[in-house]
Coordinates of N, CA, C and O in Angstrom, one line a residue:
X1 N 8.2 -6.9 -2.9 CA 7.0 -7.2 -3.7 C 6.6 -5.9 -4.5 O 7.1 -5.0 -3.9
X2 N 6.0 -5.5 -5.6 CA 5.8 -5.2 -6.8 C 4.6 -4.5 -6.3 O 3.8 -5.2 -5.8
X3 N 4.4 -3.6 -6.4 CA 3.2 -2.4 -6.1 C 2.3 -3.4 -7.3 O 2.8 -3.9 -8.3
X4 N 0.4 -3.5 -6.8 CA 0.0 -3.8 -8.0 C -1.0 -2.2 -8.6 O -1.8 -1.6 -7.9
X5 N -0.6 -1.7 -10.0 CA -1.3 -1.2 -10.4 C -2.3 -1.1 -11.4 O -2.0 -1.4 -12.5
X6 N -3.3 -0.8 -11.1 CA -4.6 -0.8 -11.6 C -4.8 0.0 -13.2 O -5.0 1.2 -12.7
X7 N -4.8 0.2 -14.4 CA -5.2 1.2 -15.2 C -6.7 1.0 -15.3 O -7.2 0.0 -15.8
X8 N -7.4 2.1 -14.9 CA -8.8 2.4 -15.1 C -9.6 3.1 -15.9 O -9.1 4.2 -15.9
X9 N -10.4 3.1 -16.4 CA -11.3 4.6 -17.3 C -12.7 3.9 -17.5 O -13.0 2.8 -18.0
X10 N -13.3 4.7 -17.2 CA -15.0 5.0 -16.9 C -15.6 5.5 -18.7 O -14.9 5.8 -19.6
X11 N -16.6 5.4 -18.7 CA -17.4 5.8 -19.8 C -18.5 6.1 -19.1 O -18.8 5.4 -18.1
X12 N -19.5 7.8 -19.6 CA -20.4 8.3 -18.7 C -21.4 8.1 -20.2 O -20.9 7.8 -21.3
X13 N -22.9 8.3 -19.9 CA -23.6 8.1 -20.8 C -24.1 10.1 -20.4 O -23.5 10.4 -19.3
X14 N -24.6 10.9 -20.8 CA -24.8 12.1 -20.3 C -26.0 12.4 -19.5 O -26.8 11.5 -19.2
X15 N -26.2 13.6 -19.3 CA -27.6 14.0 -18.5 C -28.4 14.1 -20.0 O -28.0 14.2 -21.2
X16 N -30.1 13.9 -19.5 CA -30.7 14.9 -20.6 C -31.5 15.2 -19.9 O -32.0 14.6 -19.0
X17 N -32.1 16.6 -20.6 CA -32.9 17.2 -20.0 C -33.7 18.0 -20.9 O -33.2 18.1 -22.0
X18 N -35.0 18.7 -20.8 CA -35.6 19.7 -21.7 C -35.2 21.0 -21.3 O -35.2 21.5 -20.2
X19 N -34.9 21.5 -22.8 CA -34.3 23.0 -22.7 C -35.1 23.9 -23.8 O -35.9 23.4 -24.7
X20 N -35.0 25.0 -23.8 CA -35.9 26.1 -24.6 C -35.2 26.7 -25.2 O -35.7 27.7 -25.7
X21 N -33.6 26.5 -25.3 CA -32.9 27.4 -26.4 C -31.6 26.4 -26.5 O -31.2 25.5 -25.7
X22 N -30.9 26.8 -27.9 CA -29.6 26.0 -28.0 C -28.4 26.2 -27.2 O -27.6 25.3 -26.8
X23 N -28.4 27.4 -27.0 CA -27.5 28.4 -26.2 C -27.3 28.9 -25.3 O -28.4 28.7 -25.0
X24 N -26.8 29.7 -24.2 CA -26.7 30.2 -23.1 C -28.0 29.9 -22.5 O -29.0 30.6 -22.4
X25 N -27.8 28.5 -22.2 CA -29.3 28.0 -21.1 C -28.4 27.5 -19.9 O -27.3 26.8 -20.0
X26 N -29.1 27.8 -18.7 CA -28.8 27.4 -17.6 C -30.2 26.2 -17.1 O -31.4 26.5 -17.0
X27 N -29.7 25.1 -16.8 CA -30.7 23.5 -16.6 C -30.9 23.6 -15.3 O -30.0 23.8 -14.5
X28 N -32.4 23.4 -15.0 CA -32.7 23.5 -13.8 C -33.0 22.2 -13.3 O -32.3 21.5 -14.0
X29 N -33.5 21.7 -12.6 CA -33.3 20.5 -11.7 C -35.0 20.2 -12.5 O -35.3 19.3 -13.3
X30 N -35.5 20.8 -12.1 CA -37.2 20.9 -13.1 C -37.0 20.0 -14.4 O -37.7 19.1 -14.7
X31 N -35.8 20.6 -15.3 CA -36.2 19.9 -16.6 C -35.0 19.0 -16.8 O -34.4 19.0 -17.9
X32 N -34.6 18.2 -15.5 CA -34.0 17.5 -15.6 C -34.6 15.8 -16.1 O -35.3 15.2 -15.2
X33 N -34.5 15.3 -17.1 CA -35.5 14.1 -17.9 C -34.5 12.6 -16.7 O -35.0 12.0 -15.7
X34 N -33.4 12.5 -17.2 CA -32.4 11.4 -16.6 C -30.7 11.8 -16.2 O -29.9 12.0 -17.1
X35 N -30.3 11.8 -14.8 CA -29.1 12.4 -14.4 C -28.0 11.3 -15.7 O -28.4 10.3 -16.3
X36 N -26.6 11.9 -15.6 CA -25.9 10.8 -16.4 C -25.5 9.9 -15.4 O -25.8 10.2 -14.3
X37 N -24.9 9.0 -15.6 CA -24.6 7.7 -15.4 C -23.4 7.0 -16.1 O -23.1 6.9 -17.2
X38 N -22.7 6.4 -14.9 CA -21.7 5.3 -16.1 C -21.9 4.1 -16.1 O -22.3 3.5 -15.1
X39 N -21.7 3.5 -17.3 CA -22.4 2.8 -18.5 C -21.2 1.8 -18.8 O -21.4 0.7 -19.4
X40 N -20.4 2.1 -18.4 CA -18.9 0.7 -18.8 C -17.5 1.3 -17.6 O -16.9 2.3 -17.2
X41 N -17.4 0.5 -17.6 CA -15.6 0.5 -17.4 C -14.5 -0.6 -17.8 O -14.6 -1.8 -17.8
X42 N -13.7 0.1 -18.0 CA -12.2 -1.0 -18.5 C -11.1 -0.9 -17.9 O -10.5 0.1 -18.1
X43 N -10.5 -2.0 -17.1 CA -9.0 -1.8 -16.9 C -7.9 -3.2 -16.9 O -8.0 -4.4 -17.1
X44 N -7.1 -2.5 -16.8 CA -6.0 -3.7 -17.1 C -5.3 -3.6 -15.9 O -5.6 -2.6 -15.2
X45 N -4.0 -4.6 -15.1 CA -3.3 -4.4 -14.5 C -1.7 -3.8 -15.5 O -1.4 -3.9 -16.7
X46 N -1.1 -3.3 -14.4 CA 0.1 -2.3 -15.1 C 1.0 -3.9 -15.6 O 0.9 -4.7 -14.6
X47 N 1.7 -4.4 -16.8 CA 2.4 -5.3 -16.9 C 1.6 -6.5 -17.5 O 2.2 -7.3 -18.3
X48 N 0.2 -6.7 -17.1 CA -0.3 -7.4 -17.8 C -1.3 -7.4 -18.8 O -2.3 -6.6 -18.8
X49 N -1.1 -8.4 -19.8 CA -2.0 -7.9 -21.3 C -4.0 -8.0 -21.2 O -4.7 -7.3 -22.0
X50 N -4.6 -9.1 -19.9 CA -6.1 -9.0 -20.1 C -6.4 -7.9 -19.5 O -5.8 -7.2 -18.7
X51 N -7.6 -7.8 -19.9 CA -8.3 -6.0 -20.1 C -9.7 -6.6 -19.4 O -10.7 -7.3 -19.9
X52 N -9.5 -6.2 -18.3 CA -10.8 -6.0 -17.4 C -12.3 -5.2 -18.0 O -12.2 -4.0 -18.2
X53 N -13.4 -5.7 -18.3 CA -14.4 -4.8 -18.9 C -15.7 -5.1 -18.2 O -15.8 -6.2 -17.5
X54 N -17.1 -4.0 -18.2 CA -17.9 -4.4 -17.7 C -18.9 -3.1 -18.1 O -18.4 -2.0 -18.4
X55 N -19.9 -3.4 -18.1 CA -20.9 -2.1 -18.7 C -22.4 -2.5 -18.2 O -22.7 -3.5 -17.5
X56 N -23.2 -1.7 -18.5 CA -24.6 -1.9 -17.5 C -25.2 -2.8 -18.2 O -25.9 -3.5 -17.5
X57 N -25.1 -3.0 -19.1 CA -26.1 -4.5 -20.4 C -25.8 -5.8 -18.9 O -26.9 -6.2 -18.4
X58 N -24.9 -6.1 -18.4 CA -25.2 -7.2 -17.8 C -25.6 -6.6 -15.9 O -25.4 -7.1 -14.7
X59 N -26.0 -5.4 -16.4 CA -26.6 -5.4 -14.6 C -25.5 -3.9 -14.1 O -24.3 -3.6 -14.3
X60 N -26.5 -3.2 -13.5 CA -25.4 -2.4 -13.0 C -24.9 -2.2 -11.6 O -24.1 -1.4 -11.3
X61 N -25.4 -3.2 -10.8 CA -24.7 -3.3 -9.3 C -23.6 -4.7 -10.0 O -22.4 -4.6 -9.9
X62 N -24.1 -5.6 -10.6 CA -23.1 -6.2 -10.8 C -21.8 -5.7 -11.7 O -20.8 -6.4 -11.8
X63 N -21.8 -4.5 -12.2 CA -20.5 -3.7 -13.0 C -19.9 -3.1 -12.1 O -18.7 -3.1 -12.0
X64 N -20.9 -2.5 -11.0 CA -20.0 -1.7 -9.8 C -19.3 -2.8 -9.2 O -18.1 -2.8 -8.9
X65 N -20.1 -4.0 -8.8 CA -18.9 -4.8 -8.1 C -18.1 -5.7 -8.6 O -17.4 -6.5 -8.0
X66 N -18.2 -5.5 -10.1 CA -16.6 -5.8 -10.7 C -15.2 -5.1 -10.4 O -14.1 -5.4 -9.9
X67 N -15.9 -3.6 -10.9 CA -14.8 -2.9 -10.4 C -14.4 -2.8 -9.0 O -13.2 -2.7 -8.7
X68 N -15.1 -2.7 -8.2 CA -15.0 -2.5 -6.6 C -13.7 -3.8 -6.5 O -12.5 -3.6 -6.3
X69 N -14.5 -5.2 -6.7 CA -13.2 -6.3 -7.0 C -11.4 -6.0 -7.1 O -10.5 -6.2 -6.3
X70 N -11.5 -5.5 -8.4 CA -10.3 -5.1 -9.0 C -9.9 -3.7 -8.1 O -9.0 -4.0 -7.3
X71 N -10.3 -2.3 -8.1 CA -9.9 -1.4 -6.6 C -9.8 -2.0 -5.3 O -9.3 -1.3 -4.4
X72 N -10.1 -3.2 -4.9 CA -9.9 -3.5 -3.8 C -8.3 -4.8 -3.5 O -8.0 -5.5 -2.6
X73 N -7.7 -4.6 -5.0 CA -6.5 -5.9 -5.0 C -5.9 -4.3 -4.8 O -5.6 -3.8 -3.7
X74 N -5.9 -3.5 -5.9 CA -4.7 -2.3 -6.0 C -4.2 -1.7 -5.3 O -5.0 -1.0 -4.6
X75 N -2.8 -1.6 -5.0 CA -2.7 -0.6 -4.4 C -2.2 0.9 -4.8 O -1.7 1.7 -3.9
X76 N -2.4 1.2 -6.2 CA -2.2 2.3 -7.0 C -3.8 2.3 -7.6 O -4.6 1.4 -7.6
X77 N -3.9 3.5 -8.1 CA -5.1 3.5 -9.3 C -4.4 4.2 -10.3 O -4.0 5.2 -9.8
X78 N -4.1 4.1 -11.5 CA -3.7 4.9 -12.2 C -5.1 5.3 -13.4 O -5.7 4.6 -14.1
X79 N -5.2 7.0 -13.2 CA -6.0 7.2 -14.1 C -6.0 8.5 -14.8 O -5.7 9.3 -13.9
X80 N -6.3 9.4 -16.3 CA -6.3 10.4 -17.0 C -8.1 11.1 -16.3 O -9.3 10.9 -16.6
X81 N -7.3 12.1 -15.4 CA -8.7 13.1 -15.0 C -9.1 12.4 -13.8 O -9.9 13.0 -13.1
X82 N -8.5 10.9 -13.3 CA -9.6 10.6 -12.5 C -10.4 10.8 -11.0 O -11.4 10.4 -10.4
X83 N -9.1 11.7 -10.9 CA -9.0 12.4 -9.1 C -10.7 13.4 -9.4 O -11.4 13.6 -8.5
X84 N -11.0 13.8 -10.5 CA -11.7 14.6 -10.5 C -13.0 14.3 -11.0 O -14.0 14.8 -10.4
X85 N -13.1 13.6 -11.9 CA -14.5 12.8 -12.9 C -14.0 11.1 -12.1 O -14.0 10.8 -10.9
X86 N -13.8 10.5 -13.1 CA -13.5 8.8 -13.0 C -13.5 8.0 -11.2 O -14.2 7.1 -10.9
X87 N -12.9 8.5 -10.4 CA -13.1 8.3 -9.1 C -14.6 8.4 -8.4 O -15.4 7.4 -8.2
X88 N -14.7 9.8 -8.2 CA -15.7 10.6 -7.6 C -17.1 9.6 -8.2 O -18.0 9.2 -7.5
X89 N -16.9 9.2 -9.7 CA -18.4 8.5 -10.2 C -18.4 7.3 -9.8 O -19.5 6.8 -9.9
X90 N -17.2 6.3 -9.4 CA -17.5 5.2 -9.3 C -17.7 5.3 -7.3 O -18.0 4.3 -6.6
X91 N -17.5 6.1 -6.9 CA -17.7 6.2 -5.3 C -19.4 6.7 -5.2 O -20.1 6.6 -4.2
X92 N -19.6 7.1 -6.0 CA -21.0 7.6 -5.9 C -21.8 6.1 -6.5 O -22.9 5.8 -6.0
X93 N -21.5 5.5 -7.1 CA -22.0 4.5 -7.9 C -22.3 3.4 -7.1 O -23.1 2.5 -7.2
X94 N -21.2 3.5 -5.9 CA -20.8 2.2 -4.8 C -22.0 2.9 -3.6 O -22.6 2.2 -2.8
X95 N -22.1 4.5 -3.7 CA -22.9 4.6 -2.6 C -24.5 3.7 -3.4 O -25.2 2.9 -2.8
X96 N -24.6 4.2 -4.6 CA -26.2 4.1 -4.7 C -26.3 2.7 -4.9 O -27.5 2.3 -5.1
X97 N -25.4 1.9 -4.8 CA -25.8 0.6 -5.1 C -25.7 -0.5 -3.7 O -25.8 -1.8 -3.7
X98 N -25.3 0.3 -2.7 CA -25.3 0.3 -1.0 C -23.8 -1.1 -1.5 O -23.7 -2.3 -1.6
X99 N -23.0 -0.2 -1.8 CA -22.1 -1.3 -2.2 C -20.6 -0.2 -1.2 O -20.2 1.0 -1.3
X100 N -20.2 -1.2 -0.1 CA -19.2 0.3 0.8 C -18.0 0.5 0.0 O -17.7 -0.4 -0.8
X101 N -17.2 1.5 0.0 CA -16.4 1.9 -0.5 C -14.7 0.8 -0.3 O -14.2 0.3 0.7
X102 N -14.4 0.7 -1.4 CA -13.3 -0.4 -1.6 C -12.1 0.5 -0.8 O -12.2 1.7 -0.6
X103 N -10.8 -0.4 -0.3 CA -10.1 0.0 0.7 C -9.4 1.1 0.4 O -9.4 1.2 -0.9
X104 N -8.8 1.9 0.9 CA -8.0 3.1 0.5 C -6.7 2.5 -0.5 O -6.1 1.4 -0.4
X105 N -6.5 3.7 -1.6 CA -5.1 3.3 -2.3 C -4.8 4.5 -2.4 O -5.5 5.4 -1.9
X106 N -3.8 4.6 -3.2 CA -3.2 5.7 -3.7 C -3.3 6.2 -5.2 O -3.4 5.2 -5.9
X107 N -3.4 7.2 -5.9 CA -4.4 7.5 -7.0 C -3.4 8.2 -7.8 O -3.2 9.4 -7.5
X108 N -2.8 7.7 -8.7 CA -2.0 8.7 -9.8 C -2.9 8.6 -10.7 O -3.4 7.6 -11.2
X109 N -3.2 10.5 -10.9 CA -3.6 10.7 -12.2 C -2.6 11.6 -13.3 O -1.9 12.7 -13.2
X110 N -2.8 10.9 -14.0 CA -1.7 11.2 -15.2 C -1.8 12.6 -16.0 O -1.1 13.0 -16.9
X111 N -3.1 13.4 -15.5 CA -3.5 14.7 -16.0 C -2.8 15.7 -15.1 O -2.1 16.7 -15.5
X112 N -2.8 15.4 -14.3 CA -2.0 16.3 -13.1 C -0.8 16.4 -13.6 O -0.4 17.6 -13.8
X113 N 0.1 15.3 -13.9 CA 1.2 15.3 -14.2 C 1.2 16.2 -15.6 O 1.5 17.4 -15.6
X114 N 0.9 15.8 -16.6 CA 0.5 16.5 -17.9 C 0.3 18.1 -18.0 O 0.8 18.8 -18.8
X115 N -0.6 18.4 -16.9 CA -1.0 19.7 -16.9 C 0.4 20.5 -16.8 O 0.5 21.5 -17.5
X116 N 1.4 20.1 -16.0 CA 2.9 20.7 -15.1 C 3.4 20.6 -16.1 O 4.5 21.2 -15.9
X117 N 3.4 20.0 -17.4 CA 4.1 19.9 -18.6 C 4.6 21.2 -19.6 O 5.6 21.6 -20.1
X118 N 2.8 21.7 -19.4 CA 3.2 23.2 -20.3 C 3.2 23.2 -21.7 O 3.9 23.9 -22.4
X119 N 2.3 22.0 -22.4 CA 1.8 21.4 -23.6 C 0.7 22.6 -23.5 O 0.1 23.4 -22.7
X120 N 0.9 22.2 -25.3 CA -0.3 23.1 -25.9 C -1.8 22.8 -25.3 O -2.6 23.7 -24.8
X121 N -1.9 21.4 -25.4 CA -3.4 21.0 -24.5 C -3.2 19.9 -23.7 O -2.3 19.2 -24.1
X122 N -3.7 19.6 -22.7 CA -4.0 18.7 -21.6 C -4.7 17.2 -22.1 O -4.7 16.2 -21.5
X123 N -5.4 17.5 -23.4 CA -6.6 16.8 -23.2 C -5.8 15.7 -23.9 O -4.9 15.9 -24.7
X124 N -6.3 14.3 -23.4 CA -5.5 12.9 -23.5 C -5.6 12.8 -25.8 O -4.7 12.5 -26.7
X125 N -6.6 13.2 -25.9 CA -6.1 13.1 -27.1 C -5.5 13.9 -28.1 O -5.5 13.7 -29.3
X126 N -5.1 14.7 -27.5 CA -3.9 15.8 -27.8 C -2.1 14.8 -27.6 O -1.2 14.5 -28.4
X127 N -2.6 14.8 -26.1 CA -1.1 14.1 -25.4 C -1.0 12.5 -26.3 O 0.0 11.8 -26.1

């Protein structure tokens, strides 16, 4: 049987906060206005053509447990950065929305690979 893999990627909306200069400012927790947040995600399975989507406009416990859905068939996650950003925010997302964490897989990210390459830049829209 055929490993199923997952392609994933997150969209974050940013922090904002009030600051007193353009430049060399360090943000303190004080003038923090709204932490960031993600705001959409999209994925497809590896091989097939529909494209999984979901974003906070229709609810945001119901976007986390779309995705939770879809990580919980995979047994791969394939994602650019996501061991580091893309993961870590949708585990955090599953905590705050008392939603438990979907079953263990295994997690290729394709930046890791990329980085071992020895390219001018890493960044996916370079590669």
């Amino acid at each position: 049987m055929k490993p199923r893999l997952l392609l994933l990627d997150v969209e974050t909306a940013p922090a904002t906060a009030y600051v007193w200069r353009l430049h060399d400012e360090n943000i303190g927790l004080e003038q923090l206005i709204s932490p960031g947040r993600i705001i959409c995600w999209g994925a497809k399975w590896l091989g097939h053509r529909k494209i999984s989507y979901a974003d906070e406009r229709g609810g945001v416990k119901r976007m986390f447990l779309g995705i939770h859905a879809l990580m919980s068939e995979a047994d791969s996650i394939v994602t650019y950065n996501g061991d580091h950003f893309d993961l870590p925010k949708l585990f955090g997302g599953f905590v705050e929305n008392s939603i438990p964490p979907p079953p263990p897989h295994t997690s290729i990210d394709l930046f890791k690979t990329v980085k071992e390459l020895g390219q001018t830049s890493s960044k996916l829209a370079f590669i």
